[in-house]
Tab-separated table of C-alpha atoms in Angstrom:
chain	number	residue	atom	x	y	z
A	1	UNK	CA	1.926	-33.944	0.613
A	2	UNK	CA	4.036	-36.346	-1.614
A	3	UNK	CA	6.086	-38.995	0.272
A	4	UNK	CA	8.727	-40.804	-2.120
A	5	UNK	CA	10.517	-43.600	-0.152
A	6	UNK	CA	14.561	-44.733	-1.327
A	7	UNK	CA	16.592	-47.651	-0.355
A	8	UNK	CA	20.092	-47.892	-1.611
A	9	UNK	CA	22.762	-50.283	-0.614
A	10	UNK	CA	26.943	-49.302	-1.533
A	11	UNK	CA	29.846	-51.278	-0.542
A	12	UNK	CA	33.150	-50.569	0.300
A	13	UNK	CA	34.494	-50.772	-3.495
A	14	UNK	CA	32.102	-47.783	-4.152
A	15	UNK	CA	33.584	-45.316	-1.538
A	16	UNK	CA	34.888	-42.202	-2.744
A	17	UNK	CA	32.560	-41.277	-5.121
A	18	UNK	CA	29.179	-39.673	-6.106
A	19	UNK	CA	26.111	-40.755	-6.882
A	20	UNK	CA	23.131	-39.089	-8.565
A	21	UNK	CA	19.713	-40.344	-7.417
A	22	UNK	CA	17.036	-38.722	-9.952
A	23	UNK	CA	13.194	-37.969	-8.878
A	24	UNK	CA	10.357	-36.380	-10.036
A	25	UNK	CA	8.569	-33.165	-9.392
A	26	UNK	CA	5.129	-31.890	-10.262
A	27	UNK	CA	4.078	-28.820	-10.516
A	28	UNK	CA	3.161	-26.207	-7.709
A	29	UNK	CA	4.995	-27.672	-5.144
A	30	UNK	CA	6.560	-25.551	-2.433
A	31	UNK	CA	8.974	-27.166	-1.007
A	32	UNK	CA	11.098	-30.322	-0.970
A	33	UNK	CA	12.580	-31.969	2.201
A	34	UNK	CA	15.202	-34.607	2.031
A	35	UNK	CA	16.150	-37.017	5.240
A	36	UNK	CA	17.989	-39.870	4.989
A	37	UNK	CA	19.527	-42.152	7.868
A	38	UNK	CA	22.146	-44.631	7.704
A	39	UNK	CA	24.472	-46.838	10.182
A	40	UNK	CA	27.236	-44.274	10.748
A	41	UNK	CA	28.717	-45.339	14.075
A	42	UNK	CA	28.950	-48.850	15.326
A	43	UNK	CA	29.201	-49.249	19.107
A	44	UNK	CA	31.817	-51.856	20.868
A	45	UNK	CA	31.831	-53.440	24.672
A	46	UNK	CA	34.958	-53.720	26.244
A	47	UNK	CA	36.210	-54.458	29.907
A	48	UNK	CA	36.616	-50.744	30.316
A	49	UNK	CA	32.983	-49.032	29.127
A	50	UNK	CA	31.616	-48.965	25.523
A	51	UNK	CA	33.624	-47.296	22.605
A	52	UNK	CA	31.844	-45.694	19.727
A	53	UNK	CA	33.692	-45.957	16.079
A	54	UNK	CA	32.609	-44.240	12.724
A	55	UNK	CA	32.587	-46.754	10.168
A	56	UNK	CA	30.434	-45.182	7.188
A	57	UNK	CA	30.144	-41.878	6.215
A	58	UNK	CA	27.183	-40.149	2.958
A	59	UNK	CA	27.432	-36.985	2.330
A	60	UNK	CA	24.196	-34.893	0.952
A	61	UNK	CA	23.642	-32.881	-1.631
A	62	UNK	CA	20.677	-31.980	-4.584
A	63	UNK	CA	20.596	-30.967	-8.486
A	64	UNK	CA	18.212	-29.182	-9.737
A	65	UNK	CA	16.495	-29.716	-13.108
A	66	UNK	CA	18.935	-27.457	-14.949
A	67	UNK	CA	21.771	-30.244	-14.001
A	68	UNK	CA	23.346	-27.101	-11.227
A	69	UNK	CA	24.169	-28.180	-7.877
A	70	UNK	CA	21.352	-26.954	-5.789
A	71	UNK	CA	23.206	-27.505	-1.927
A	72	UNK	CA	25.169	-29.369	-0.457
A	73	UNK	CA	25.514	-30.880	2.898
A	74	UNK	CA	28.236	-33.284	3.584
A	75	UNK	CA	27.358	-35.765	6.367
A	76	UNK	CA	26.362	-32.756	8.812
A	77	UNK	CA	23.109	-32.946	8.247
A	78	UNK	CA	20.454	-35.922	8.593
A	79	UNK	CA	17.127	-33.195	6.914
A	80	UNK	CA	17.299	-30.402	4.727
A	81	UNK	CA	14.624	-28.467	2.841
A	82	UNK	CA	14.598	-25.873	0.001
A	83	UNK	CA	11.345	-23.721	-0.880
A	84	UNK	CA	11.042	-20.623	-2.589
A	85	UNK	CA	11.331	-18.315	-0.089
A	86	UNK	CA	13.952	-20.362	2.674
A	87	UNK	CA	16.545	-23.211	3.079
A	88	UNK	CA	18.439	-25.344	4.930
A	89	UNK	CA	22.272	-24.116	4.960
A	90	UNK	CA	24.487	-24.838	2.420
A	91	UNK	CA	20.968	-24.779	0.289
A	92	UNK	CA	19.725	-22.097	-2.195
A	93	UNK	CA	16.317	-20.997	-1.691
A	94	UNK	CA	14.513	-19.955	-4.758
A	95	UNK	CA	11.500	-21.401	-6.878
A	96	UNK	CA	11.124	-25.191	-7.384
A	97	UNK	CA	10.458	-25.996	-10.985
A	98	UNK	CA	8.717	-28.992	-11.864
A	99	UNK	CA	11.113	-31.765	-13.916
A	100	UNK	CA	13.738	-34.278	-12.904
A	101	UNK	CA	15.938	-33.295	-9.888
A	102	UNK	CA	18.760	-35.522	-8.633
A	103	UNK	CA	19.454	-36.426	-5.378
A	104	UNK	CA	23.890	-36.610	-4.928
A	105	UNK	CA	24.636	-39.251	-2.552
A	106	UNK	CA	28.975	-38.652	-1.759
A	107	UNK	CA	30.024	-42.723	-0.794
A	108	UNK	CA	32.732	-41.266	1.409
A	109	UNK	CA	33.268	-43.710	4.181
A	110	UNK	CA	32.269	-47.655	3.494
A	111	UNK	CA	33.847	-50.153	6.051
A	112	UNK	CA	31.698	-53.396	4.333
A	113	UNK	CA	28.041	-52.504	3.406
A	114	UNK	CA	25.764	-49.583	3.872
A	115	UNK	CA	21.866	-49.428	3.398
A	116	UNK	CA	20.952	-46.050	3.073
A	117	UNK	CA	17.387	-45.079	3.628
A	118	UNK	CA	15.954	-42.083	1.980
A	119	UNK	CA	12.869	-40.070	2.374
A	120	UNK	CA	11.405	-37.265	-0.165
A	121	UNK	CA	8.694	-34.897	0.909
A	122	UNK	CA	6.872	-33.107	-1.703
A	123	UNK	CA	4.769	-30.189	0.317
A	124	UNK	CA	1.730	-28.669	-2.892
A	125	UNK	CA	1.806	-24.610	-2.311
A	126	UNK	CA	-1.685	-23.767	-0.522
A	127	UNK	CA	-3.213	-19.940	-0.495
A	128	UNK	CA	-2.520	-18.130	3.201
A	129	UNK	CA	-2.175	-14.836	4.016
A	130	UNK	CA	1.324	-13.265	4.621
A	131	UNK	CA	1.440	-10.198	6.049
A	132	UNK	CA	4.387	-6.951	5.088
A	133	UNK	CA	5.439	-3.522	4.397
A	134	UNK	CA	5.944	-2.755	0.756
A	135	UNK	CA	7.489	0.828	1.208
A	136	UNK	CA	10.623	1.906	2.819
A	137	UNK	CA	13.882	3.162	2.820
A	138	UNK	CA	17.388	2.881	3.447
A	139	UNK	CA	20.809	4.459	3.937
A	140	UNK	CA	20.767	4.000	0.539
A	141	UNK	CA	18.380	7.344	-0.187
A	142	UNK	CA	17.231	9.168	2.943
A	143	UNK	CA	16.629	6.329	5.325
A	144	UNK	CA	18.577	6.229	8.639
A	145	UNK	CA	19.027	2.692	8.425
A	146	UNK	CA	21.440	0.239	7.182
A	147	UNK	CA	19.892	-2.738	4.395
A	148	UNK	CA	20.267	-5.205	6.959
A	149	UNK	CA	19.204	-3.254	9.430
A	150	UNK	CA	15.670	-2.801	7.961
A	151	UNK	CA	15.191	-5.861	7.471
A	152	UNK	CA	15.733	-7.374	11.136
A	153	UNK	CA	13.698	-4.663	12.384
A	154	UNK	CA	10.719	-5.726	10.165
A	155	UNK	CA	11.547	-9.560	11.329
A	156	UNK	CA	11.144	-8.290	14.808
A	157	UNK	CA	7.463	-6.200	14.015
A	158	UNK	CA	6.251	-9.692	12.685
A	159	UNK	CA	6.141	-8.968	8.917
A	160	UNK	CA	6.694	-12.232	6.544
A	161	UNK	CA	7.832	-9.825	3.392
A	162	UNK	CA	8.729	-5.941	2.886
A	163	UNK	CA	10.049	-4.698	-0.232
A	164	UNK	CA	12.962	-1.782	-0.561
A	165	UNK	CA	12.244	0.927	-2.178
A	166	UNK	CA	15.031	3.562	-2.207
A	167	UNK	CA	14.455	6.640	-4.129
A	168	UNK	CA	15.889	6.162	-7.760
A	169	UNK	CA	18.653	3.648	-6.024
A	170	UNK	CA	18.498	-0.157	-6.320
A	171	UNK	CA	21.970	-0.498	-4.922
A	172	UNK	CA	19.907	-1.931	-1.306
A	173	UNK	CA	18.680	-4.716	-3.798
A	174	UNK	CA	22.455	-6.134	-3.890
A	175	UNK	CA	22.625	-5.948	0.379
A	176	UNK	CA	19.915	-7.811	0.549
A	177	UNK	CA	21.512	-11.030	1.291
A	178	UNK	CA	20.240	-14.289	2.306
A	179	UNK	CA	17.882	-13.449	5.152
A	180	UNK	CA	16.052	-16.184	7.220
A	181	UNK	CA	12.090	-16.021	8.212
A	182	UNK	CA	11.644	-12.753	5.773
A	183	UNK	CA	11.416	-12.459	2.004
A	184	UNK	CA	12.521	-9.175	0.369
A	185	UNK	CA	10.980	-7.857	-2.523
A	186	UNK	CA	13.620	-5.766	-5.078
A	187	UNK	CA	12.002	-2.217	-5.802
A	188	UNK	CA	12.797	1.112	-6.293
A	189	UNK	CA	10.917	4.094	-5.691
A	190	UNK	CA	10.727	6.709	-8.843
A	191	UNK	CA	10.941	10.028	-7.354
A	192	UNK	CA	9.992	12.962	-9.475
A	193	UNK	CA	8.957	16.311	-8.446
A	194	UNK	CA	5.837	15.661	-10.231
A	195	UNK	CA	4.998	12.290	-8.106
A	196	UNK	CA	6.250	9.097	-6.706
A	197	UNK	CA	6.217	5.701	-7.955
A	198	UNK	CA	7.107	2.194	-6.664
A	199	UNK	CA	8.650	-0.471	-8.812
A	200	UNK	CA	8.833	-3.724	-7.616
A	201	UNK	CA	10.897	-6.112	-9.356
A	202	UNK	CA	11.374	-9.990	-10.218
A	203	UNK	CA	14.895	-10.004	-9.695
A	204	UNK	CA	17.793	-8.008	-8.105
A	205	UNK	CA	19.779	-6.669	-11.090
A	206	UNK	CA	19.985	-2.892	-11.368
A	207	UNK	CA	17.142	-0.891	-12.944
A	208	UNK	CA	19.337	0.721	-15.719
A	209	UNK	CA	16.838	3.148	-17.461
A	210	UNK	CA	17.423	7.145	-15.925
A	211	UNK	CA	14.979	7.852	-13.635
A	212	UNK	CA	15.593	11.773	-13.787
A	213	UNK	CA	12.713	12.554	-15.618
A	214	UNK	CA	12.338	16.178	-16.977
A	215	UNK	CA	9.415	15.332	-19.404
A	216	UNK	CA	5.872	13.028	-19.722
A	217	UNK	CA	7.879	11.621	-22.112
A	218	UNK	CA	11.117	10.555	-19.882
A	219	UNK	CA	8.211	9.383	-17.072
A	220	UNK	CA	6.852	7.008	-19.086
A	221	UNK	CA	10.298	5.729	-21.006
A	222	UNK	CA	10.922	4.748	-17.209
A	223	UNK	CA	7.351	3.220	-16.035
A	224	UNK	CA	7.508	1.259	-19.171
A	225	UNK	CA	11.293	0.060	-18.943
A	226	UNK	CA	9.945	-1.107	-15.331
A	227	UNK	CA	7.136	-2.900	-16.908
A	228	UNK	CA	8.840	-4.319	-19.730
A	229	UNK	CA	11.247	-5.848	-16.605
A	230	UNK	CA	7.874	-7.598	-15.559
A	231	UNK	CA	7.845	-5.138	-12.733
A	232	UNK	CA	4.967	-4.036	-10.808
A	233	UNK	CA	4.414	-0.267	-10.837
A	234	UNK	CA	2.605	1.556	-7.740
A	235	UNK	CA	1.409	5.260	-7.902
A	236	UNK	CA	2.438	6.354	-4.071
A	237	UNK	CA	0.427	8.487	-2.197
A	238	UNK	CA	-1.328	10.101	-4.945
A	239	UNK	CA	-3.013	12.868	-3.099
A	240	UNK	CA	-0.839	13.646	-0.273
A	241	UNK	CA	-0.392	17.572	0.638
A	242	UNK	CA	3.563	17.427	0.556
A	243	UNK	CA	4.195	15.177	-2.949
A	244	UNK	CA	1.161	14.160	-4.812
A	245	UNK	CA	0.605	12.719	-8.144
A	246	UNK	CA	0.505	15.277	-11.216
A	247	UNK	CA	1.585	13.570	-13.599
A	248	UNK	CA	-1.991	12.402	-14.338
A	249	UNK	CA	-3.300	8.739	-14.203
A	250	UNK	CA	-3.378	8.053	-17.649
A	251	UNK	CA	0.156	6.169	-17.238
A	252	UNK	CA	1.143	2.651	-17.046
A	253	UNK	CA	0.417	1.397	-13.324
A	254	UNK	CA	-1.711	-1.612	-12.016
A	255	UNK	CA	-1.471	-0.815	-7.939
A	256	UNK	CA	-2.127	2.370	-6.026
A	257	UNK	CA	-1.144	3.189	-2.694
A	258	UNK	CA	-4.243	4.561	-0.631
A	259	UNK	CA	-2.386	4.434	2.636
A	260	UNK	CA	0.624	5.686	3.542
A	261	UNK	CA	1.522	5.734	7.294
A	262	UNK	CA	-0.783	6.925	9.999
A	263	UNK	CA	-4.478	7.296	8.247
A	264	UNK	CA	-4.949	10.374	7.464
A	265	UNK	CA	-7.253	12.987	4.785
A	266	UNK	CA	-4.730	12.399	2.321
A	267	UNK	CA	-5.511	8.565	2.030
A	268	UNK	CA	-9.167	9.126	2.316
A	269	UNK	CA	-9.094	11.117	-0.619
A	270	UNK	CA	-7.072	8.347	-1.827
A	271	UNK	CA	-9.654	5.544	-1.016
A	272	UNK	CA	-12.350	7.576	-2.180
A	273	UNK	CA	-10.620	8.112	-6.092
A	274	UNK	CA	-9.667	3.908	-6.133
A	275	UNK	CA	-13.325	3.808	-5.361
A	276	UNK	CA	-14.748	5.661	-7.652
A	277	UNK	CA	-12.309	3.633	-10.434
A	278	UNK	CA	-13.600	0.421	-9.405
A	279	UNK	CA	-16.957	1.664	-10.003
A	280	UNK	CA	-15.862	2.808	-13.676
A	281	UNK	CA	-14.881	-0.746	-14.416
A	282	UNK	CA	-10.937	-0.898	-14.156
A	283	UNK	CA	-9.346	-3.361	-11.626
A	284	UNK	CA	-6.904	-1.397	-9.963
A	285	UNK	CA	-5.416	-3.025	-7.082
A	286	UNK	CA	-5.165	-0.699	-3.620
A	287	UNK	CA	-2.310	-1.500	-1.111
A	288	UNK	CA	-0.406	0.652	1.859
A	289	UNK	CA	3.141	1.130	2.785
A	290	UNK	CA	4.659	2.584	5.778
A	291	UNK	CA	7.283	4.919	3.593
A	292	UNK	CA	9.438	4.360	7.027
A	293	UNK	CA	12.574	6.371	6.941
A	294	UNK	CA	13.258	5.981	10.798
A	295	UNK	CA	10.849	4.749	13.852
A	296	UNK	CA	8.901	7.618	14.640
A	297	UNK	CA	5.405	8.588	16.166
A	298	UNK	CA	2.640	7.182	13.706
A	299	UNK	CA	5.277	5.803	11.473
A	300	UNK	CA	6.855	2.243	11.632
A	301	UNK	CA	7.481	-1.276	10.305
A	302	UNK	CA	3.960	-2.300	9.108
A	303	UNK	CA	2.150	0.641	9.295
A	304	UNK	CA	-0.106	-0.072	7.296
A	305	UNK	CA	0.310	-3.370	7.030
A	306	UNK	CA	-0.383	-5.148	3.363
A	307	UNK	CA	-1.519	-8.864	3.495
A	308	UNK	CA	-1.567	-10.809	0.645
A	309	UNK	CA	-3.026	-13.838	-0.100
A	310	UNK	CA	0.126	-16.255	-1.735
A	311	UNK	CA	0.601	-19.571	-2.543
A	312	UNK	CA	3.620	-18.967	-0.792
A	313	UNK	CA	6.299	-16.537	0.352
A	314	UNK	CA	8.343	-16.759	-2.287
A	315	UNK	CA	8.954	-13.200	-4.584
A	316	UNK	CA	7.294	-15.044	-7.246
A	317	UNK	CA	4.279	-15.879	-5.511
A	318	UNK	CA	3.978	-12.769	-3.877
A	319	UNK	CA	3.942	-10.879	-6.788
A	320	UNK	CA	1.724	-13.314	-8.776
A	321	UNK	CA	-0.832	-11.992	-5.822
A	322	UNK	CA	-0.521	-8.381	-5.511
A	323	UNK	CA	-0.634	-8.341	-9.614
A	324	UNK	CA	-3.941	-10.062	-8.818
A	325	UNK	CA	-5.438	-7.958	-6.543
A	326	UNK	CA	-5.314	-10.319	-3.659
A	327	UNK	CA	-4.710	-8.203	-1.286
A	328	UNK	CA	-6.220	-6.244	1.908
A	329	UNK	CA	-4.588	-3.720	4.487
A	330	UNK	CA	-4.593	-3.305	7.969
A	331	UNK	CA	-3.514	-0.256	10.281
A	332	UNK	CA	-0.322	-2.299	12.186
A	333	UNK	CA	0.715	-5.788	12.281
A	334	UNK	CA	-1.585	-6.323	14.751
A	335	UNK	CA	-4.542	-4.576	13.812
A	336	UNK	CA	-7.512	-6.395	13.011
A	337	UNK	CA	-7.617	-8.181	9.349
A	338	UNK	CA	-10.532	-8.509	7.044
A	339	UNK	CA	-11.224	-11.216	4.641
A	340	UNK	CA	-14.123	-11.246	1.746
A	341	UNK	CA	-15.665	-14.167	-0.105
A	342	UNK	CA	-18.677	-14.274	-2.337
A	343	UNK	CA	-19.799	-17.438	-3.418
A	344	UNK	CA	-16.627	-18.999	-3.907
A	345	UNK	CA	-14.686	-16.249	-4.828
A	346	UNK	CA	-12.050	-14.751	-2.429
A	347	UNK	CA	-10.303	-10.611	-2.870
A	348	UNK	CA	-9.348	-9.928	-6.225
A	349	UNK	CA	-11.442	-13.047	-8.027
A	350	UNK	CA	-14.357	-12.459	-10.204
A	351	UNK	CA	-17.666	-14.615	-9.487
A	352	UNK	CA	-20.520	-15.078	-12.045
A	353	UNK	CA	-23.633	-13.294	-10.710
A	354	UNK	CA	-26.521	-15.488	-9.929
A	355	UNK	CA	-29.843	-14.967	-7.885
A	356	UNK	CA	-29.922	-15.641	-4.055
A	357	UNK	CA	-26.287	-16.051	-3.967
A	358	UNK	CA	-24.458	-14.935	-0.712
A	359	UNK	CA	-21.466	-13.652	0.721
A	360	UNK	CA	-19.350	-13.372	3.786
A	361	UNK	CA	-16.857	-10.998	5.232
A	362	UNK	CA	-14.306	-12.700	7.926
A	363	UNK	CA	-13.102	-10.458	10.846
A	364	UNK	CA	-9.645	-11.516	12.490
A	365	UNK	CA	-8.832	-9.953	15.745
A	366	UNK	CA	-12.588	-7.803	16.216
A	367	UNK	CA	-13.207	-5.682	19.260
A	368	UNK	CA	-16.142	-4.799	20.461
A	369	UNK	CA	-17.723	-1.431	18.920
A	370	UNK	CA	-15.612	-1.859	15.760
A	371	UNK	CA	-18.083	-1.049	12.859
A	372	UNK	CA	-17.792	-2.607	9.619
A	373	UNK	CA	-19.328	-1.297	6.311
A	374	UNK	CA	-19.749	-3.164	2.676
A	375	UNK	CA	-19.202	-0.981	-0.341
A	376	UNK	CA	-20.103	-1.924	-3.665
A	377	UNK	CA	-20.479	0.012	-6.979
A	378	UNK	CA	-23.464	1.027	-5.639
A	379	UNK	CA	-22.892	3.307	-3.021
A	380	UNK	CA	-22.622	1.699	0.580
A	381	UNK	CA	-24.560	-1.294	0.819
A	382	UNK	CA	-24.901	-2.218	4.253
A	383	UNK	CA	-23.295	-1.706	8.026
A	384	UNK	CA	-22.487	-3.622	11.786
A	385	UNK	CA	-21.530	-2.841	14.789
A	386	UNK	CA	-19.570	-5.623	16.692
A	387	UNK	CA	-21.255	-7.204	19.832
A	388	UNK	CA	-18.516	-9.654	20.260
A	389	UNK	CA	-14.966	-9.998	20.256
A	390	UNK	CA	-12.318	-12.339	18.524
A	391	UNK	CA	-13.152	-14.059	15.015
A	392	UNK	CA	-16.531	-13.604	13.269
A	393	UNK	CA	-18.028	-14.049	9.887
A	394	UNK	CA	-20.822	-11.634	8.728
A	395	UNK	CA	-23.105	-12.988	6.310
A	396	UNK	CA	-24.859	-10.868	3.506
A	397	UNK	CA	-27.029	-11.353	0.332
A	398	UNK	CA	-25.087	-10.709	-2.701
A	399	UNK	CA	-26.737	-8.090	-5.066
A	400	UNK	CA	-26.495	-7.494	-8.873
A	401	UNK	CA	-23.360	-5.747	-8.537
A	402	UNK	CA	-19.968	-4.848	-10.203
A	403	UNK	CA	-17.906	-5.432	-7.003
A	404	UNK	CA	-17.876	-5.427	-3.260
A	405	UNK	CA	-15.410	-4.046	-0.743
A	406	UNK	CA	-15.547	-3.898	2.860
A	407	UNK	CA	-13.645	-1.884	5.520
A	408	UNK	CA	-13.101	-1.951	9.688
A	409	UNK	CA	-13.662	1.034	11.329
A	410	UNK	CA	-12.125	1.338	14.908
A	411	UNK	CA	-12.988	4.133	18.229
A	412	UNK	CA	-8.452	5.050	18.383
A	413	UNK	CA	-8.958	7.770	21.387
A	414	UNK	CA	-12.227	8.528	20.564
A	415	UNK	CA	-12.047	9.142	17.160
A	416	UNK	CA	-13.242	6.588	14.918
A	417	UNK	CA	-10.419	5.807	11.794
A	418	UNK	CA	-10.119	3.130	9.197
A	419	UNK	CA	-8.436	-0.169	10.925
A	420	UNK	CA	-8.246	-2.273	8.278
A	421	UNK	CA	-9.895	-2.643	4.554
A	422	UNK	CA	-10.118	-5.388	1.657
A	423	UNK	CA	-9.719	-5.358	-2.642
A	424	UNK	CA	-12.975	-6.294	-4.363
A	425	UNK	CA	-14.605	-9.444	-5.006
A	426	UNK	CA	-15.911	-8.747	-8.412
A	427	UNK	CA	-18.637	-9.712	-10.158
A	428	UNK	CA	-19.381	-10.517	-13.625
């Protein structure tokens, strides 16, 4: 983390006005924090007690690089912070570009002389994993549930992001507000009656292109529109009983949802065909959605979950990931979560191949009996049953391989089902 330390001195001919205070910062940096302290009251003894009496008052504010007033403060508060995905009040959140930003210093109050001291903290973005639901609806389509009210109920199951995806409706994207300690993703999900589609976007302006689509032709006029808008495009549930995917795969898309809501053949099937393209070469990305309308039995907030590994929880970094494939998905919030490195490459990274190289798969939350299996391009390449619970890393001997993948299997009334599963490492 970058410290910058300010001292500035005004006097009383310089209340009433504004000050800019300029400062630099670099690139990939998360968030900026501002405090600053000052003598605001003085305190006086007198026969009867001690008095206290305000004798300077600075207000706070910040510019951003483009010269627009990024929040203001007043004198209320003594810290604020902006970062990409929350702020202080008064504050936009948003992404921090890299340039000259001004602090504004407002000289309001000045009784003689004021020194006021300033400090700048400069927090670099760092890889974690955030963990969310990137399907479901609203009142907006054939949800039960007001904007807002989807989006406290996710805050509640845990999740750091979910993403809206109305069918053929975006108006949710302009109720989504300024929500604290959740980032919402813009989407829209393309409903045909030849398949369903997610679109998640970069901003929150209306998707304008008709989504009505009577012809190939009008299907992929629309996926491409969404593309074109830098959006990610998700084939949903490709193989499910009710609404599956006939519109054929030869389309523009870069994720595929394999699991949607309670595990069931459907997604298998679905598992089994990402598989199977992985093993032709093509780095399609696999992630799950709960497609929550309404809490019901086997479908809720988070179920699946999707984690992602971001440089932060901002929309921009989130989607930076999940284009990238780094990504795995777990059956609830609290499920157990898998992690795969090889060498030193982590989900959705591609490692030269060299001999006696190793890898590791990292267990979060492991019971004992779970069962985990390694996949490759190969066929399966190796199981293990756990013998202990809590966090473990299994060790293996990396092959000549195009990829591995691993997955958690999990005794759920004694029937074993999938519990949680990673993207490929791949290797070159």
């Amino acid at each position: 983390m970058e410290e910058l330390s300010i001292v500035k001195s005004y006097s009383r001919e310089e209340q009433q006005s504004y000050t800019k205070i300029p400062f630099t910062v670099g690139e990939n940096i998360e968030q900026i924090e501002i405090s600053y302290n000052y003598q605001r009251h003085m305190f006086k003894n007198h026969a009867l007690g001690v008095s206290k009496e305000e004798v300077n008052i600075i207000d706070l504010g910040l510019f951003s690089p483009d010269g627009k007033l990024r929040g203001w403060s007043g004198s209320e508060r003594t810290t604020v912070y902006i970062s990409s995905s929350d702020a202080s009040p008064g504050y936009k959140r948003g992404a921090i570009p890299p340039g000259r930003w001004n602090l504004a210093l407002g000289i309001y109050k000045v009784t003689d002389q004021v020194k006021v001291s300033i400090t700048i903290k400069l927090k670099e973005k760092e890889r974690r994993w955030f963990k969310g639901d990137l399907h479901m609806h609203t009142l907006n389509s054939d949800g039960i549930y007001k904007t807002g009210e989807v989006i406290t109920y996710a805050r509640h199951a845990g999740l750091d992001f979910i993403a809206l995806t109305d069918h053929n409706n975006t108006q949710q994207n302009q109720e989504i507000g300024n929500p604290e300690g959740i980032t919402v993703l813009p989407g829209m999900e393309y409903t045909n009656y030849r398949g369903h589609a997610n679109l998640f976007f970069t901003d929150t302006t209306e998707f304008a292109e008709n989504p009505l689509s009577n012809t190939r032709e009008e299907m992929l006029s629309t996926l491409e529109a969404a593309e074109q808008r830098e959006a990610l495009v998700s084939i949903n549930h490709p193989f499910d009983e009710s609404c599956p995917w006939l519109w054929g795969f030869d389309v523009p898309f870069s994720l595929v949802e394999v699991w949607n809501g309670f595990f069931k053949e459907s997604d298998a099937k679905a598992i089994a065909w990402w598989r199977n393209q992985l093993k032709e070469g093509k780095h399609l990305v696999a992630v799950g959605g709960s497609d929550t309308h309404r809490i019901e039995q086997g479908r809720s907030f988070g179920t699946p979950t999707t984690y992602i590994y971001a440089r932060s929880a901002g929309k921009e970094d989130l989607l930076e990931a999940l284009r990238e494939g780094r990504v795995s998905i777990s059956a609830t919030p609290s499920s157990a979560q898998l992690d795969l490195v090889v060498a030193d490459a982590h989900i959705g990274e591609t490692v030269c191949f060299i001999e006696g190289m190793t890898g590791s798969i990292h267990i979060m939350g492991a019971k004992v009996g779970d069962r985990i299996v390694l996949h490759s391009n190969e066929g399966l390449e190796q199981s293990w049953e756990i013998a202990y619970a809590g966090t473990l890393v299994l060790p293996f001997l990396v092959q000549k391989r195009k990829f591995y993948q691993t997955e958690l299997y999990r005794k759920t009334l004694a029937f074993e089902m999938l519990d949680a599963m990673t993207n490929p490492v791949y290797l070159s």
